[in-house]
XYZ file of C-alpha atoms in Angstrom:
704
model
C -44.906 -4.906 108.122
C -42.853 -2.301 106.314
C -40.709 -4.967 104.704
C -43.818 -6.874 103.604
C -45.265 -3.733 102.054
C -41.941 -3.089 100.279
C -41.883 -6.649 98.925
C -45.451 -6.208 97.573
C -44.484 -2.879 96.006
C -41.309 -4.270 94.382
C -43.114 -7.373 93.114
C -45.920 -5.230 91.678
C -43.410 -2.952 89.964
C -41.626 -5.932 88.414
C -44.894 -7.427 87.190
C -46.039 -4.090 85.807
C -42.792 -3.865 83.803
C -43.779 -7.038 81.972
C -46.368 -4.998 80.100
C -49.618 -6.112 78.567
C -49.436 -9.793 77.564
C -46.140 -10.269 79.377
C -47.537 -12.840 81.774
C -48.798 -15.128 78.993
C -45.440 -14.833 77.210
C -43.704 -16.076 80.373
C -46.189 -18.887 81.066
C -47.655 -17.138 84.161
C -51.248 -16.365 85.088
C -52.381 -13.000 83.799
C -55.081 -12.825 86.475
C -52.601 -13.402 89.358
C -50.144 -10.889 87.894
C -52.919 -8.329 87.583
C -54.062 -8.946 91.141
C -50.496 -8.503 92.441
C -50.108 -5.193 90.600
C -53.521 -4.001 91.893
C -52.547 -4.914 95.443
C -49.336 -2.956 95.130
C -51.295 0.019 93.851
C -53.760 -0.184 96.798
C -50.965 -0.341 99.375
C -49.302 2.662 97.744
C -52.438 4.770 98.407
C -51.822 6.995 101.442
C -48.545 5.311 102.251
C -46.016 7.672 103.861
C -42.359 6.971 103.171
C -41.568 7.714 106.795
C -43.850 4.818 107.883
C -42.197 2.388 105.472
C -38.640 3.222 106.479
C -38.870 5.345 109.660
C -35.984 7.586 110.632
C -34.272 7.444 107.275
C -35.032 10.312 104.810
C -33.240 8.558 101.972
C -35.273 5.441 102.515
C -38.420 7.591 102.578
C -37.606 9.056 99.169
C -36.876 5.551 97.882
C -40.221 4.298 99.071
C -41.953 7.278 97.450
C -40.208 6.575 94.168
C -41.086 2.905 94.327
C -44.706 3.729 95.023
C -44.861 6.151 92.104
C -43.144 3.629 89.857
C -45.588 0.913 90.797
C -48.570 3.194 90.239
C -47.244 4.412 86.900
C -46.493 0.880 85.770
C -49.994 -0.219 86.664
C -51.529 2.652 84.736
C -49.321 1.974 81.735
C -50.077 -1.748 81.713
C -53.840 -1.739 82.303
C -54.863 1.833 81.633
C -56.494 3.111 78.377
C -54.228 3.593 75.295
C -54.673 7.347 75.407
C -53.569 7.387 78.979
C -50.462 5.350 78.245
C -49.574 7.751 75.402
C -50.044 10.711 77.713
C -47.758 9.187 80.338
C -45.085 8.463 77.672
C -45.268 12.025 76.387
C -45.148 13.308 79.954
C -42.017 11.233 80.611
C -40.189 11.950 77.327
C -41.386 15.483 76.727
C -43.139 16.821 73.525
C -42.199 15.294 70.097
C -39.435 17.166 68.271
C -40.412 19.663 65.577
C -39.952 18.409 61.990
C -36.749 19.556 60.312
C -37.236 21.328 56.967
C -35.350 19.899 53.977
C -34.601 22.108 50.965
C -32.146 23.239 48.274
C -31.996 19.721 46.865
C -29.442 18.874 44.177
C -29.088 15.626 42.240
C -25.799 14.477 40.713
C -26.403 11.700 38.180
C -23.446 9.654 36.955
C -24.791 7.267 34.258
C -23.039 3.908 33.875
C -20.234 3.584 31.333
C -22.307 1.616 28.831
C -24.510 4.668 28.185
C -21.640 6.908 27.165
C -23.464 9.846 28.796
C -21.708 12.503 30.893
C -22.487 13.300 34.506
C -25.296 15.793 35.018
C -26.087 18.107 37.919
C -29.710 19.075 38.551
C -30.327 21.882 41.019
C -33.572 22.976 42.619
C -35.260 19.574 42.176
C -37.972 17.999 44.298
C -35.938 14.854 44.951
C -37.658 12.438 42.545
C -35.169 10.367 40.525
C -35.559 8.993 36.992
C -32.394 7.493 35.540
C -30.950 4.490 33.748
C -30.295 1.322 35.700
C -26.848 1.434 37.302
C -26.686 5.232 37.584
C -24.775 6.514 40.636
C -27.051 9.067 42.316
C -25.864 11.641 44.844
C -28.496 13.662 46.692
C -27.399 16.861 48.441
C -29.474 19.272 50.472
C -29.735 21.661 53.420
C -31.605 21.401 56.745
C -33.342 24.087 58.756
C -31.284 23.161 61.874
C -28.311 20.921 62.703
C -28.837 17.162 62.945
C -26.562 14.504 64.421
C -27.190 11.743 61.898
C -29.577 10.492 59.220
C -30.188 7.720 56.726
C -31.650 7.187 53.262
C -34.354 4.484 53.316
C -35.080 2.956 49.912
C -37.227 0.117 48.573
C -36.840 -3.488 49.754
C -35.405 -2.362 53.114
C -32.305 -0.787 51.572
C -30.752 1.865 53.872
C -27.715 4.100 53.368
C -26.278 6.406 56.095
C -26.294 10.127 55.324
C -23.220 12.290 55.610
C -24.440 15.105 57.884
C -22.360 18.204 58.585
C -24.432 20.546 60.724
C -27.161 21.764 58.345
C -25.838 20.101 55.159
C -26.241 16.486 54.153
C -25.477 14.182 51.224
C -26.042 10.543 50.354
C -25.029 8.338 47.421
C -26.661 5.149 46.149
C -26.872 3.044 42.984
C -30.158 3.424 41.144
C -31.228 -0.120 40.236
C -34.886 -0.489 41.228
C -38.155 1.397 41.191
C -40.213 2.452 44.194
C -39.687 5.357 46.571
C -37.300 6.569 49.225
C -37.441 8.827 52.272
C -34.975 10.490 54.630
C -34.802 9.889 58.401
C -32.893 12.131 60.846
C -31.953 11.963 64.535
C -30.666 14.428 67.141
C -29.759 13.720 70.737
C -30.684 10.065 70.304
C -34.238 10.912 69.264
C -35.756 10.501 65.791
C -36.632 13.781 64.127
C -39.249 13.827 61.358
C -38.605 15.805 58.167
C -40.772 17.856 55.809
C -39.574 15.782 52.822
C -42.105 13.062 52.138
C -41.446 9.905 50.113
C -39.909 10.595 46.705
C -40.299 8.438 43.598
C -37.566 6.243 42.102
C -38.153 5.419 38.428
C -36.013 3.493 35.926
C -35.715 5.252 32.573
C -36.629 3.045 29.641
C -34.206 2.889 26.731
C -36.032 3.888 23.545
C -35.443 2.826 19.966
C -33.497 5.106 17.641
C -35.559 7.373 15.411
C -34.490 7.624 11.781
C -35.523 10.178 9.183
C -34.925 9.559 5.483
C -34.028 12.997 4.106
C -33.339 11.922 0.511
C -34.914 10.483 -1.595
C -38.039 12.372 -0.577
C -40.363 9.936 -2.375
C -40.575 7.120 -4.879
C -37.981 7.474 -7.609
C -37.080 6.088 -11.025
C -33.334 5.891 -11.589
C -30.989 4.440 -14.145
C -29.430 1.178 -13.083
C -25.985 2.582 -13.932
C -26.491 5.777 -11.914
C -25.500 5.828 -8.249
C -28.332 6.611 -5.839
C -27.479 9.032 -3.027
C -29.201 8.494 0.310
C -29.168 11.072 3.140
C -30.543 10.461 6.612
C -30.631 11.654 10.226
C -30.749 9.326 13.238
C -31.225 10.087 16.949
C -31.163 8.051 20.138
C -31.460 8.863 23.845
C -27.988 7.309 24.332
C -26.177 6.941 20.994
C -26.591 5.608 17.501
C -24.020 2.853 17.070
C -24.439 1.696 13.470
C -26.577 2.300 10.392
C -27.433 0.225 7.331
C -29.188 0.899 4.052
C -31.768 -1.821 3.455
C -32.904 -2.637 -0.102
C -35.707 -5.168 -0.494
C -36.256 -6.272 -4.081
C -36.165 -9.818 -5.422
C -33.660 -10.318 -2.611
C -32.647 -8.249 0.435
C -29.403 -6.275 0.332
C -27.925 -4.528 3.390
C -25.216 -1.909 2.928
C -23.326 -0.727 6.072
C -22.803 3.024 6.441
C -19.632 4.400 8.041
C -20.312 6.960 10.779
C -19.081 8.201 14.158
C -21.466 6.972 16.908
C -23.370 9.678 18.738
C -26.731 10.720 20.132
C -27.513 12.467 16.821
C -25.879 11.534 13.547
C -26.275 12.803 10.014
C -25.012 10.587 7.243
C -25.102 9.829 3.574
C -24.339 6.840 1.425
C -24.344 5.895 -2.235
C -25.106 2.624 -3.905
C -25.157 1.488 -7.509
C -28.233 -0.570 -8.494
C -26.184 -2.220 -11.214
C -23.853 -3.649 -8.552
C -26.764 -5.564 -6.987
C -28.420 -7.481 -9.838
C -30.302 -9.651 -7.370
C -32.593 -6.717 -6.546
C -34.346 -7.025 -9.896
C -36.141 -4.112 -11.534
C -36.811 -2.200 -8.291
C -36.536 -2.247 -4.520
C -37.980 -0.713 -1.372
C -35.356 1.460 0.341
C -35.191 2.293 4.053
C -32.523 3.124 6.654
C -32.092 1.010 9.826
C -30.199 2.312 12.884
C -29.117 0.429 16.047
C -28.381 1.971 19.431
C -25.842 -0.726 20.395
C -26.170 -0.164 24.161
C -26.543 -2.724 26.937
C -29.531 -1.310 28.780
C -31.923 -3.908 27.431
C -30.121 -5.150 24.352
C -29.438 -3.401 21.070
C -32.611 -2.067 19.458
C -33.232 -0.926 15.915
C -35.282 1.902 14.484
C -36.305 2.260 10.847
C -37.054 5.173 8.568
C -39.964 5.396 6.168
C -39.650 3.392 2.987
C -39.589 4.595 -0.626
C -39.683 2.561 -3.811
C -36.908 2.845 -6.376
C -37.487 1.652 -9.936
C -34.287 0.708 -11.752
C -34.283 1.529 -15.433
C -31.779 -0.601 -17.343
C -30.454 0.992 -20.527
C -29.594 -2.422 -21.886
C -33.127 -3.697 -21.319
C -34.630 -0.637 -22.961
C -32.140 -0.872 -25.832
C -33.082 -4.518 -26.355
C -36.787 -3.626 -26.409
C -36.177 -0.765 -28.835
C -34.010 -2.945 -31.054
C -36.753 -5.553 -31.168
C -39.380 -2.913 -31.984
C -37.221 -1.400 -34.723
C -36.565 -4.814 -36.272
C -40.322 -5.563 -36.259
C -41.021 -2.116 -37.638
C -38.452 -2.500 -40.420
C -39.943 -5.860 -41.355
C -43.445 -4.362 -41.320
C -42.305 -1.357 -43.388
C -40.795 -3.617 -46.048
C -43.894 -5.824 -46.094
C -46.263 -2.851 -46.402
C -44.089 -1.377 -49.144
C -44.233 -4.722 -51.013
C -48.042 -4.798 -50.707
C -48.277 -1.351 -52.279
C -45.862 -2.262 -55.074
C -47.695 -5.526 -55.850
C -51.051 -3.762 -56.225
C -50.644 -0.923 -58.776
C -54.436 -0.473 -58.814
C -55.782 -2.101 -55.627
C -59.325 -3.338 -55.521
C -61.705 -2.980 -52.613
C -60.349 -5.953 -50.679
C -56.693 -5.058 -51.380
C -57.271 -1.471 -50.273
C -58.881 -2.689 -47.066
C -55.767 -4.813 -46.406
C -53.512 -1.817 -47.152
C -55.519 0.403 -44.771
C -55.348 -2.198 -41.984
C -51.597 -2.664 -42.536
C -51.037 1.102 -42.464
C -52.939 1.406 -39.174
C -50.850 -1.419 -37.632
C -47.712 0.301 -38.878
C -48.614 3.628 -37.228
C -49.535 1.886 -33.935
C -46.161 0.130 -33.838
C -44.395 3.398 -34.650
C -46.174 5.118 -31.720
C -45.038 2.333 -29.390
C -41.463 2.673 -30.620
C -41.528 6.465 -30.190
C -42.654 6.105 -26.553
C -39.836 3.678 -25.793
C -37.271 5.889 -27.516
C -38.401 8.911 -25.481
C -37.989 6.868 -22.293
C -34.536 5.584 -23.242
C -32.978 8.725 -24.732
C -32.615 12.180 -23.278
C -34.162 15.228 -24.886
C -32.245 16.195 -28.008
C -30.594 12.794 -28.545
C -30.133 12.093 -32.233
C -31.766 8.666 -32.028
C -34.915 10.062 -30.462
C -35.062 12.939 -32.937
C -34.629 10.559 -35.846
C -37.461 8.229 -34.736
C -39.790 11.141 -34.105
C -38.895 12.625 -37.495
C -39.647 9.304 -39.255
C -42.940 8.940 -37.378
C -44.024 12.461 -38.303
C -43.193 11.928 -41.998
C -44.901 8.539 -42.209
C -47.999 9.747 -40.370
C -48.247 12.773 -42.657
C -48.185 10.543 -45.757
C -50.269 7.597 -44.496
C -53.127 9.232 -42.572
C -54.652 11.030 -45.624
C -54.464 7.760 -47.602
C -56.052 5.810 -44.750
C -58.853 8.379 -44.631
C -59.678 7.694 -48.279
C -57.610 10.370 -50.006
C -53.945 11.321 -50.266
C -51.273 10.494 -52.789
C -50.430 6.782 -53.004
C -47.100 7.512 -54.716
C -46.131 9.786 -51.822
C -46.876 6.919 -49.429
C -44.633 4.541 -51.385
C -41.806 7.101 -51.512
C -42.093 7.692 -47.752
C -42.016 3.959 -47.038
C -38.837 3.509 -49.135
C -37.138 6.442 -47.422
C -38.129 5.314 -43.935
C -36.936 1.731 -44.496
C -33.466 2.918 -45.439
C -33.325 5.362 -42.539
C -34.573 2.771 -40.050
C -31.838 0.349 -41.133
C -29.223 2.987 -40.298
C -30.947 3.635 -36.955
C -30.688 -0.046 -36.090
C -26.955 0.116 -36.667
C -26.729 3.212 -34.446
C -28.804 1.482 -31.786
C -26.412 -1.477 -31.683
C -23.555 1.005 -31.332
C -25.388 2.734 -28.455
C -25.953 -0.645 -26.848
C -22.209 -1.304 -26.895
C -21.594 2.128 -25.395
C -24.161 1.445 -22.654
C -22.040 -1.540 -21.653
C -19.126 0.889 -21.359
C -21.218 3.182 -19.127
C -22.027 0.227 -16.876
C -18.356 -0.744 -16.785
C -17.369 2.770 -15.722
C -20.129 2.900 -13.083
C -19.102 -0.460 -11.620
C -15.457 0.606 -11.516
C -16.281 3.871 -9.700
C -18.465 1.946 -7.261
C -15.597 -0.492 -6.631
C -13.254 2.404 -5.900
C -15.795 3.956 -3.490
C -16.296 0.624 -1.715
C -12.544 0.239 -1.329
C -12.372 3.679 0.284
C -15.169 2.973 2.754
C -13.689 -0.377 3.780
C -16.115 -2.897 2.278
C -15.463 -6.556 2.961
C -13.040 -8.406 0.632
C -15.816 -10.815 -0.372
C -18.034 -7.959 -1.645
C -15.109 -6.371 -3.482
C -14.139 -9.635 -5.171
C -17.742 -10.103 -6.353
C -17.637 -6.590 -7.814
C -14.393 -7.381 -9.679
C -15.995 -10.513 -11.137
C -18.936 -8.414 -12.363
C -16.540 -6.014 -14.084
C -14.639 -8.878 -15.742
C -17.870 -10.428 -17.086
C -19.126 -7.099 -18.403
C -15.782 -6.358 -20.045
C -15.923 -9.758 -21.764
C -19.451 -9.038 -23.044
C -18.369 -5.671 -24.392
C -15.422 -7.241 -26.206
C -17.770 -9.744 -27.848
C -20.177 -6.977 -28.853
C -17.455 -4.853 -30.422
C -15.995 -7.857 -32.252
C -19.279 -8.027 -34.230
C -19.121 -4.331 -35.162
C -18.750 -4.964 -38.918
C -22.146 -4.958 -40.605
C -24.091 -4.408 -37.349
C -22.838 -0.913 -36.546
C -22.028 2.208 -38.572
C -18.866 1.838 -40.631
C -17.376 5.013 -39.159
C -17.646 3.495 -35.675
C -16.638 -0.059 -36.624
C -13.412 1.183 -38.278
C -12.488 3.604 -35.453
C -9.160 3.107 -33.667
C -10.929 2.903 -30.295
C -12.844 -0.167 -31.438
C -9.902 -1.888 -33.127
C -7.485 -1.140 -30.248
C -9.649 -2.184 -27.297
C -7.349 -2.658 -24.245
C -9.136 -5.868 -23.319
C -6.084 -7.916 -22.366
C -4.569 -5.071 -20.369
C -7.768 -4.546 -18.390
C -8.318 -8.257 -17.813
C -4.773 -8.663 -16.458
C -5.179 -5.659 -14.176
C -8.519 -7.004 -12.910
C -6.962 -10.400 -12.173
C -4.161 -8.693 -10.220
C -6.779 -6.635 -8.342
C -8.700 -9.765 -7.465
C -5.567 -11.404 -6.078
C -4.682 -8.304 -4.039
C -8.175 -8.215 -2.518
C -8.088 -11.914 -1.689
C -4.696 -11.416 0.027
C -5.999 -8.405 1.988
C -3.483 -6.021 0.388
C -5.709 -2.926 0.291
C -2.923 -0.515 -0.594
C -2.068 -2.430 -3.764
C -5.772 -2.954 -4.491
C -6.450 0.807 -4.355
C -3.512 1.506 -6.692
C -4.725 -1.111 -9.194
C -8.326 0.153 -8.994
C -7.157 3.692 -9.753
C -5.081 2.419 -12.695
C -8.038 0.453 -14.125
C -10.352 3.427 -13.693
C -7.953 5.691 -15.567
C -7.417 3.214 -18.452
C -11.135 2.497 -18.713
C -12.050 6.169 -18.672
C -9.552 7.014 -21.416
C -10.766 4.196 -23.652
C -14.481 4.895 -23.120
C -13.936 8.577 -23.903
C -12.346 7.549 -27.231
C -15.284 5.224 -27.941
C -17.765 8.011 -27.176
C -15.958 10.384 -29.522
C -15.993 7.775 -32.289
C -19.698 7.158 -31.733
C -20.499 10.866 -31.911
C -18.602 11.163 -35.179
C -20.403 8.160 -36.608
C -23.747 9.542 -35.449
C -23.131 12.895 -37.084
C -22.272 11.169 -40.338
C -25.381 8.960 -40.319
C -28.043 11.649 -39.867
C -29.218 14.176 -42.390
C -28.294 17.892 -42.053
C -31.735 18.918 -40.810
C -31.592 16.484 -37.863
C -28.039 17.566 -37.112
C -29.167 21.202 -37.008
C -32.048 20.338 -34.679
C -29.666 18.449 -32.394
C -27.283 21.408 -32.298
C -30.167 23.726 -31.393
C -31.247 21.316 -28.659
C -27.699 21.184 -27.301
C -27.536 24.993 -27.247
C -30.868 25.117 -25.441
C -29.598 22.608 -22.898
C -26.470 24.703 -22.371
C -28.573 27.826 -21.805
C -30.821 25.954 -19.367
C -27.772 24.768 -17.433
C -26.427 28.322 -17.314
C -29.780 29.599 -16.116
C -29.844 26.967 -13.369
C -26.339 27.995 -12.264
C -27.418 31.652 -12.099
C -30.555 30.693 -10.188
C -28.553 28.541 -7.770
C -26.125 31.398 -7.154
C -29.018 33.816 -6.606
C -30.576 31.431 -4.104
C -27.229 31.052 -2.334
C -26.882 34.839 -2.052
C -30.453 35.020 -0.748
C -29.734 32.343 1.841
C -26.605 34.206 2.983
C -28.541 37.444 3.295
C -31.326 35.697 5.209
C -28.767 34.093 7.508
C -27.122 37.455 8.238
C -30.521 39.020 8.894
C -31.437 36.149 11.217
C -28.165 36.517 13.130
C -28.767 40.252 13.482
C -32.291 39.587 14.722
C -30.986 37.104 17.300
C -28.562 39.719 18.610
C -31.212 42.431 18.797
C -34.062 40.201 19.933
C -33.709 40.716 23.731
C -33.744 44.526 23.387
C -36.581 44.335 20.872
C -38.695 42.150 23.169
C -38.049 44.465 26.125
C -39.265 47.461 24.100
C -42.413 45.626 23.086
C -43.123 44.498 26.660
C -42.705 48.097 27.837
C -45.259 49.213 25.251
C -47.670 46.509 26.324
C -47.288 47.544 29.970
C -48.049 51.137 28.974
C -51.214 49.987 27.159
C -52.388 48.031 30.201
C -51.659 50.938 32.514
C -53.558 53.294 30.236
C -56.545 50.967 30.206
C -56.574 50.738 33.998
C -56.339 54.529 34.319
C -59.313 54.922 32.005
C -61.292 52.368 34.000
C -60.461 54.234 37.179
C -62.496 57.221 35.884
C -65.642 55.216 36.580
C -66.572 54.895 40.309
C -66.577 51.345 41.675
C -70.344 51.243 42.079
C -70.770 51.656 38.376
C -68.835 48.478 37.710
C -70.851 46.542 40.249
C -74.174 47.420 38.625
C -75.254 49.888 41.356
C -77.584 52.746 40.326
C -76.124 56.236 39.808
C -76.362 58.798 42.589
C -79.251 61.311 42.537
C -78.768 63.774 39.742
C -76.046 61.633 38.166
C -75.787 60.583 34.531
C -76.173 56.873 33.958
C -74.203 55.527 31.010
C -73.987 51.853 30.067
C -70.461 50.409 30.391
C -70.008 46.834 29.124
C -68.065 44.942 31.800
C -66.143 42.959 29.180
C -64.279 45.901 27.618
C -61.432 45.930 30.124
C -61.071 42.164 30.035
C -60.989 42.229 26.228
C -58.111 44.681 26.339
C -56.107 42.783 28.948
C -56.765 39.467 27.185
C -55.542 40.873 23.865
C -52.408 42.253 25.548
C -51.732 38.875 27.198
C -52.025 37.065 23.860
C -49.512 39.402 22.234
C -47.150 39.104 25.198
C -47.244 35.290 25.072
C -46.754 35.255 21.311
C -43.691 37.505 21.500
C -41.705 34.735 23.142
C -42.696 32.091 20.571
C -43.964 33.484 17.270
C -43.303 37.081 16.178
C -45.651 36.666 13.230
C -48.550 35.713 15.488
C -47.665 38.568 17.845
C -47.856 41.044 14.961
C -51.253 39.653 13.972
C -52.502 40.234 17.520
C -51.537 43.937 17.666
C -54.675 45.179 15.800
C -56.798 43.358 18.370
C -55.118 45.336 21.167
C -55.747 48.622 19.339
C -59.403 47.726 18.738
C -60.002 46.756 22.390
C -58.287 49.937 23.621
C -60.349 52.103 21.286
C -63.562 50.373 22.416
C -62.732 51.053 26.067
C -61.848 54.671 25.383
C -64.977 55.190 23.277
C -67.205 53.835 26.054
C -65.810 56.378 28.552
C -65.761 59.545 26.470
C -69.557 60.110 26.044
C -70.206 59.804 29.757
C -67.377 62.127 30.683
C -68.460 64.713 28.086
C -72.102 64.550 29.218
C -71.184 64.942 32.868
C -68.911 67.869 32.153
C -71.542 69.574 29.994
C -74.138 69.439 32.784
C -71.603 69.868 35.588
C -72.962 66.730 37.223
C -71.314 63.883 39.101
C -71.091 60.810 36.875
C -70.835 57.102 37.150
C -71.159 54.111 34.836
C -73.497 51.172 35.128
C -72.875 47.831 33.497
C -75.160 46.229 30.942
C -76.799 43.107 32.153
């Protein structure tokens, strides 16, 4: 019987170990398995080990253990879930206390393509935001020693922790978003931690930001004057390259040399004349590329400004056309006057209409001359002088009065003077070609220095050769079209055309062969020869101009030149004064930065004293007064607005906050502190004086 009972007990224990659903998994009957376990449990009730295995104490203990095991297995398998959990906790003991995780530090090593240095972030909460491919090392401390741990990331990724008693560290590659958590174990048991899941975020690579510093707005410039462009560019990684973009009749992109970096400041110059395809103007902006591999190179653009290119040659051609029309009209009007000694009504009407047309054309010419010539230029002064004289003679006649003979004399004088002006204008036109030649040559030299492509440099040389050929043709027609003094000058007769053309051809060959050293030497030689010759031409033109104008105009021009010299001197003095002022301001700012910590500490001490004084004054009023309670019998009730103290402390807080950010705003807030303090003091004094006068206890009550 004892053996039969033992077999039932052992069978029941085995079946109970299958657990819930174990019978179905093994293809057995769940009902029969349950009945077997129940039978084993019933037999175990009141069973004495001595009866099962009499005379053997060890066997008795074994039977007791088997009975307990069978009963426990039955309760675990078919008992309520709460009961099973209680038995598990009873067997394993209480769950371990969570280990505290703190003093977290992140070491971020960005990938090589970013060009960023490693960074160490201490005292963080464990969240990570970094570029894809960053090597992340998390370090921290535990409240008690652990045996092992692991980092559990998204998509089932797990990395073992390096645990040394209460310190741990783990390293992984940051390449996906999601969250991670830390798991620890001690003595073979999992130990929860106080560090919950922490976020993993991939940092997006932004576009570079570009600021166009100069030009500040739309601008009108001479086509033969170089335009200077200044800019600043920033990127979260680095700015790799920058280009000036000009969009006119065609688009022109000019690379800018710079050292890549997270923040770059740069400047560049370009000559509108060197890019004739732009037309009469272009929109200018600056483009910057980051050049990284995070998500492909991205570009950022600055604001755009519009540049109008004023061509001296175009203006000179317009002025020459206007002067030729004006000369023809002057001669025709003079002939009309001479053919009608005593004009009738119809003839006078024609003369009046012709005079009005003549003045309108003169006004148009004067506007163009002002646009083309600088203040004080002899050509502009001459045209304005002619216009003033003609208007003074014609307008009275057109109004029905005036002296007709004076009109005829003025017309004769102006026709002769205008003919000389046309000759001077053609001379100025030839000199403007020289200015363009010099500008193109300087631009070529600059492009050589900055390493422009050979193709661009060769195109520039071809432009210079064509312009030099045009200038030679213009000067060859000097006789009769230009002032005699200029046409017969040595600089005109001895133009170094062949020498320059040969040097330009040699420069073109050197550029095509990639010989930059020889190209730079030839460019410098051409620039020197060209500069010397153009200076001689300019001197000859000035001499011819002085000889062609009357003494009064020459005197006016000299006065204008003196005024310009004085203005330039005044600007130099002003610039020096501003520089001295900037230096003084910089020294004062440096001194303020050195003294600022001590200054702020003194001001904070004063503010603390004000607050303490306000609280001491408030303490004179018993607490019941501030809570709206009535005064004691025989006391003096005085109204005390509850907002006075808060006004004072609020004003002090505003000044304290402003001290760290804006000293000007802090100074503006000081009167508010004084006013609030005075209001608080004023509200206390009457009550104190009244109580002292009557020798009565006092309190304050608040206004509703």
